[in-house]
């Protein structure tokens, strides 16, 4: 019985070791979405009649981004107003908002309805924000690779809403550099800005928790209030995860070596087998060595 358990564990570990050895041939690379866009566009070769990666395309993309941002700003204004109303109700402040002669705050489930509306708005906004991020990634590729480097700062200010402009860096004056004082001031301003953003998000999450906790305790719709709070909390968590995976580096499997083999199979089939052997040589050596060790211990049968 003990050997059976050890064998099962050994087979599981062998499987994971084999998967890890795949990195010798197909390594795992961590890339942000904007880096992936940049690498993808590096291989873009426009043919006759195709769209060029130039200032005209950047202007078109910027127009689309502005339209999405304008829609998001309107949704954010509505969401903020509803959130402030719900927060004031939680703290006992009556705004006297009437609909057909009735106080809105007197309606059972008013806070629950606001939570649902704000959740839907939040999902729409974060999806639109991701669209703008991808568009900005396209635009940044054009700025960095296709447009005049002397006008880099101008293009960044024009196209990139998230661009933080500190001291101006001259392109044609490399002999003029910043001293330690100016660099320290610039760094301090950046740190203060980032800390302010962090504090703003912490405060926002705190007041959101206050509203959710109030609805959970008072449950004006009984059990449905708790269900709504659970759905809203899950949506907030999912949205946060979605935001992170669309901004931070995530793992990808790089199959470049397989593409190299396919190219040789098409262009030079006479040496394709040799190229394949060279690429897979170390993987096959370690795989066979590990398999022989498993056979020796009795965990695998000989081939």
Coordinates of C-alpha atoms in Angstrom, one line a residue:
X1 CA 0.0 0.0 0.0
X2 CA 2.9 2.4 0.9
X3 CA 4.6 1.6 -2.4
X4 CA 1.3 2.3 -4.3
X5 CA 1.0 5.7 -2.7
X6 CA 4.7 6.5 -3.4
X7 CA 4.3 5.5 -7.0
X8 CA 1.3 7.7 -7.5
X9 CA 3.1 10.7 -6.0
X10 CA 6.2 9.9 -8.1
X11 CA 4.1 9.8 -11.3
X12 CA 2.5 13.1 -10.5
X13 CA 5.9 14.7 -9.8
X14 CA 7.3 13.1 -13.0
X15 CA 4.4 14.8 -15.0
X16 CA 5.2 18.2 -13.5
X17 CA 8.9 17.8 -14.1
X18 CA 8.2 16.9 -17.7
X19 CA 6.0 20.0 -18.1
X20 CA 8.7 22.1 -16.6
X21 CA 11.3 20.6 -19.1
X22 CA 9.1 21.9 -21.9
X23 CA 10.5 25.3 -21.1
X24 CA 13.8 24.2 -22.6
X25 CA 12.0 24.1 -26.0
X26 CA 9.0 26.3 -25.4
X27 CA 9.8 28.7 -22.6
X28 CA 7.3 30.6 -20.6
X29 CA 7.5 34.4 -21.1
X30 CA 5.8 37.1 -19.0
X31 CA 4.4 39.9 -21.0
X32 CA 2.0 42.8 -20.4
X33 CA -0.8 43.3 -23.0
X34 CA 0.9 46.5 -24.3
X35 CA 4.2 44.6 -24.7
X36 CA 2.3 41.9 -26.6
X37 CA 0.8 44.5 -28.9
X38 CA 4.2 46.1 -29.5
X39 CA 5.8 42.7 -30.4
X40 CA 2.8 41.9 -32.7
X41 CA 3.0 45.2 -34.5
X42 CA 6.7 44.8 -35.1
X43 CA 5.8 42.0 -37.5
X44 CA 3.1 44.0 -39.3
X45 CA 4.0 44.5 -42.9
X46 CA 1.4 46.6 -44.8
X47 CA 1.0 45.6 -48.4
X48 CA -0.7 47.6 -51.2
X49 CA -3.9 49.1 -49.9
X50 CA -3.4 48.1 -46.3
X51 CA -3.5 50.5 -43.4
X52 CA -0.2 52.1 -42.5
X53 CA 1.1 52.6 -39.0
X54 CA 1.4 56.3 -39.2
X55 CA 0.2 59.6 -37.7
X56 CA -3.1 59.4 -39.6
X57 CA -3.9 56.0 -38.0
X58 CA -2.9 57.4 -34.6
X59 CA -5.3 60.3 -35.0
X60 CA -8.1 57.9 -35.9
X61 CA -7.4 55.7 -32.9
X62 CA -7.2 58.8 -30.7
X63 CA -10.6 59.9 -31.9
X64 CA -12.1 56.5 -31.0
X65 CA -10.3 56.6 -27.6
X66 CA -11.7 60.1 -26.8
X67 CA -15.3 58.9 -27.7
X68 CA -15.0 55.9 -25.4
X69 CA -13.5 58.1 -22.6
X70 CA -16.3 60.7 -23.0
X71 CA -18.9 57.9 -22.5
X72 CA -17.0 56.5 -19.5
X73 CA -16.9 60.0 -17.9
X74 CA -20.6 60.3 -18.2
X75 CA -21.1 56.9 -16.6
X76 CA -18.6 57.8 -13.9
X77 CA -20.6 61.0 -13.1
X78 CA -23.8 59.0 -12.8
X79 CA -22.2 56.3 -10.7
X80 CA -20.5 58.8 -8.4
X81 CA -23.7 60.7 -7.8
X82 CA -25.6 57.5 -6.9
X83 CA -22.7 56.4 -4.6
X84 CA -22.7 59.7 -2.8
X85 CA -26.5 59.5 -2.4
X86 CA -26.2 56.0 -0.9
X87 CA -23.3 57.0 1.4
X88 CA -25.2 60.0 2.7
X89 CA -28.2 57.7 3.4
X90 CA -26.0 55.3 5.3
X91 CA -24.8 58.2 7.5
X92 CA -28.4 59.5 8.0
X93 CA -28.2 62.5 5.8
X94 CA -31.5 63.1 3.8
X95 CA -31.2 64.9 0.5
X96 CA -34.9 65.2 0.0
X97 CA -34.8 63.7 -3.5
X98 CA -38.4 63.1 -4.6
X99 CA -39.9 61.0 -7.4
X100 CA -43.7 61.5 -7.9
X101 CA -43.9 62.9 -4.4
X102 CA -42.2 60.1 -2.7
X103 CA -38.8 60.3 -1.0
X104 CA -36.4 58.0 -2.9
X105 CA -34.7 57.0 0.3
X106 CA -38.0 55.7 1.6
X107 CA -38.3 53.1 -1.1
X108 CA -37.5 49.6 0.1
X109 CA -34.4 48.3 -1.7
X110 CA -33.3 51.8 -2.8
X111 CA -29.7 51.1 -1.8
X112 CA -29.8 47.6 -3.3
X113 CA -30.9 49.1 -6.6
X114 CA -28.1 51.7 -6.5
X115 CA -25.6 48.9 -5.8
X116 CA -26.8 46.9 -8.8
X117 CA -26.8 49.9 -11.1
X118 CA -23.3 50.9 -10.0
X119 CA -22.0 47.4 -10.5
X120 CA -23.3 47.3 -14.1
X121 CA -21.8 50.7 -14.7
X122 CA -18.5 49.5 -13.2
X123 CA -18.4 46.5 -15.5
X124 CA -19.0 48.7 -18.5
X125 CA -16.4 51.2 -17.5
X126 CA -13.7 48.7 -16.8
X127 CA -14.3 47.0 -20.2
X128 CA -14.2 50.4 -21.9
X129 CA -11.0 51.3 -20.0
X130 CA -9.4 48.1 -21.3
X131 CA -10.4 49.1 -24.9
X132 CA -8.7 52.5 -24.4
X133 CA -5.6 50.8 -23.0
X134 CA -5.3 48.6 -26.1
X135 CA -5.8 51.6 -28.4
X136 CA -3.1 53.5 -26.4
X137 CA -0.8 50.5 -26.8
X138 CA -1.3 50.8 -30.6
X139 CA -0.7 54.5 -30.5
X140 CA 2.4 54.2 -28.3
X141 CA 3.9 51.7 -30.8
X142 CA 3.4 54.2 -33.6
X143 CA 4.9 57.0 -31.4
X144 CA 7.9 54.9 -30.4
X145 CA 8.6 53.3 -33.7
X146 CA 7.1 55.3 -36.6
X147 CA 7.0 59.0 -35.7
X148 CA 9.7 61.6 -35.2
X149 CA 11.7 61.0 -32.0
X150 CA 12.3 64.7 -31.5
X151 CA 8.5 65.2 -31.1
X152 CA 8.1 62.3 -28.7
X153 CA 6.9 64.4 -25.8
X154 CA 4.4 66.3 -28.0
X155 CA 2.9 63.1 -29.3
X156 CA 2.7 61.5 -25.8
X157 CA 0.9 64.6 -24.4
X158 CA -1.4 64.7 -27.4
X159 CA -2.4 61.0 -27.5
X160 CA -1.8 59.4 -24.1
X161 CA -4.2 60.5 -21.4
X162 CA -2.2 58.5 -18.7
X163 CA 1.1 60.1 -19.6
X164 CA 2.7 61.9 -16.6
X165 CA 4.9 64.8 -17.8
X166 CA 7.7 65.7 -15.4
X167 CA 10.7 67.8 -16.4
X168 CA 11.2 68.1 -20.2
X169 CA 13.9 65.9 -21.6
X170 CA 15.6 67.5 -24.6
X171 CA 16.3 65.2 -27.5
X172 CA 18.9 67.3 -29.4
X173 CA 20.7 68.5 -26.3
X174 CA 22.3 65.4 -24.8
X175 CA 25.0 67.5 -23.1
X176 CA 22.4 69.2 -20.9
X177 CA 21.5 66.9 -18.1
X178 CA 19.6 67.1 -14.8
X179 CA 21.4 67.6 -11.6
X180 CA 20.8 65.7 -8.4
X181 CA 18.4 68.4 -7.0
X182 CA 16.1 68.4 -10.1
X183 CA 16.0 64.6 -10.2
X184 CA 15.1 64.5 -6.4
X185 CA 12.3 67.0 -6.9
X186 CA 11.0 65.1 -9.9
X187 CA 11.1 61.8 -8.0
X188 CA 9.4 63.3 -4.9
X189 CA 6.6 64.7 -7.0
X190 CA 6.0 61.3 -8.6
X191 CA 6.0 59.6 -5.3
X192 CA 3.5 62.1 -3.8
X193 CA 1.3 61.6 -6.9
X194 CA 1.3 57.8 -6.7
X195 CA 0.7 57.8 -2.9
X196 CA -2.2 60.2 -3.4
X197 CA -3.8 57.8 -5.9
X198 CA -3.3 54.9 -3.5
X199 CA -4.9 56.8 -0.7
X200 CA -7.8 57.7 -2.9
X201 CA -8.4 54.0 -3.8
X202 CA -8.1 53.0 -0.2
X203 CA -10.7 55.6 0.9
X204 CA -13.0 54.5 -2.0
X205 CA -12.8 50.8 -1.0
X206 CA -13.5 51.7 2.6
X207 CA -16.7 53.7 1.9
X208 CA -17.8 51.0 -0.5
X209 CA -17.4 48.5 2.3
X210 CA -19.4 50.8 4.6
X211 CA -22.3 50.8 2.2
X212 CA -22.2 47.1 1.6
X213 CA -22.0 46.4 5.3
X214 CA -25.1 48.7 5.9
X215 CA -27.1 46.9 3.3
X216 CA -26.1 43.5 4.7
X217 CA -27.1 44.4 8.2
X218 CA -30.4 46.2 7.5
X219 CA -31.5 43.9 4.7
X220 CA -34.5 45.9 3.6
X221 CA -35.3 43.2 1.0
X222 CA -34.6 40.4 3.5
X223 CA -32.5 37.6 2.1
X224 CA -32.3 39.3 -1.3
X225 CA -30.3 42.1 0.2
X226 CA -27.6 39.7 1.2
X227 CA -27.7 38.0 -2.2
X228 CA -27.2 41.4 -3.9
X229 CA -24.3 42.3 -1.6
X230 CA -22.7 38.9 -2.4
X231 CA -23.1 39.5 -6.1
X232 CA -21.8 43.0 -5.9
X233 CA -18.7 41.9 -3.8
X234 CA -18.0 39.1 -6.3
X235 CA -18.3 41.5 -9.2
X236 CA -15.9 43.9 -7.5
X237 CA -13.4 41.1 -7.0
X238 CA -13.8 39.9 -10.5
X239 CA -13.3 43.4 -11.9
X240 CA -10.2 43.9 -9.9
X241 CA -8.7 40.6 -11.2
X242 CA -9.7 41.5 -14.7
X243 CA -8.0 44.9 -14.3
X244 CA -4.8 43.3 -13.0
X245 CA -4.5 40.7 -15.7
X246 CA -5.1 43.3 -18.4
X247 CA -2.3 45.5 -17.0
X248 CA 0.3 43.3 -15.4
X249 CA 2.6 40.7 -17.1
X250 CA 0.9 37.3 -17.5
X251 CA 2.5 34.0 -18.6
X252 CA 2.5 32.9 -22.2
X253 CA 4.0 29.8 -23.8
X254 CA 6.5 30.7 -26.5
X255 CA 6.4 28.3 -29.5
X256 CA 8.9 30.2 -31.6
X257 CA 11.1 27.1 -31.9
X258 CA 8.1 25.1 -33.4
X259 CA 7.7 27.9 -36.0
X260 CA 11.4 27.7 -36.8
X261 CA 11.0 23.9 -37.5
X262 CA 7.9 24.5 -39.7
X263 CA 9.8 27.1 -41.7
X264 CA 12.7 24.7 -42.3
X265 CA 10.2 21.9 -43.2
X266 CA 8.8 24.1 -45.9
X267 CA 12.0 25.7 -47.2
X268 CA 14.7 23.2 -46.4
X269 CA 13.2 19.8 -45.7
X270 CA 16.6 18.2 -46.1
X271 CA 17.9 19.7 -42.9
X272 CA 14.6 20.1 -41.0
X273 CA 15.1 16.8 -39.1
X274 CA 18.6 18.0 -38.0
X275 CA 17.2 21.4 -36.8
X276 CA 14.5 19.6 -34.8
X277 CA 17.1 17.3 -33.2
X278 CA 19.2 20.2 -32.2
X279 CA 16.3 22.1 -30.7
X280 CA 14.9 19.1 -28.8
X281 CA 18.3 17.5 -27.9
X282 CA 18.6 18.8 -24.3
X283 CA 14.8 18.2 -23.6
X284 CA 15.0 14.6 -24.8
X285 CA 18.2 13.9 -22.9
X286 CA 16.8 15.1 -19.6
X287 CA 13.4 13.4 -20.3
X288 CA 15.1 10.1 -21.0
X289 CA 17.4 10.4 -17.9
X290 CA 14.4 11.1 -15.7
X291 CA 12.4 8.2 -17.3
X292 CA 15.3 5.8 -16.7
X293 CA 15.4 6.8 -13.1
X294 CA 11.7 6.2 -12.7
X295 CA 12.0 2.7 -14.4
X296 CA 14.9 1.8 -12.1
X297 CA 12.8 2.6 -9.0
X298 CA 9.9 0.6 -10.4
X299 CA 7.5 3.5 -10.9
X300 CA 7.4 3.1 -14.7
X301 CA 7.6 0.1 -17.0
X302 CA 10.5 -0.2 -19.5
X303 CA 9.7 0.8 -23.0

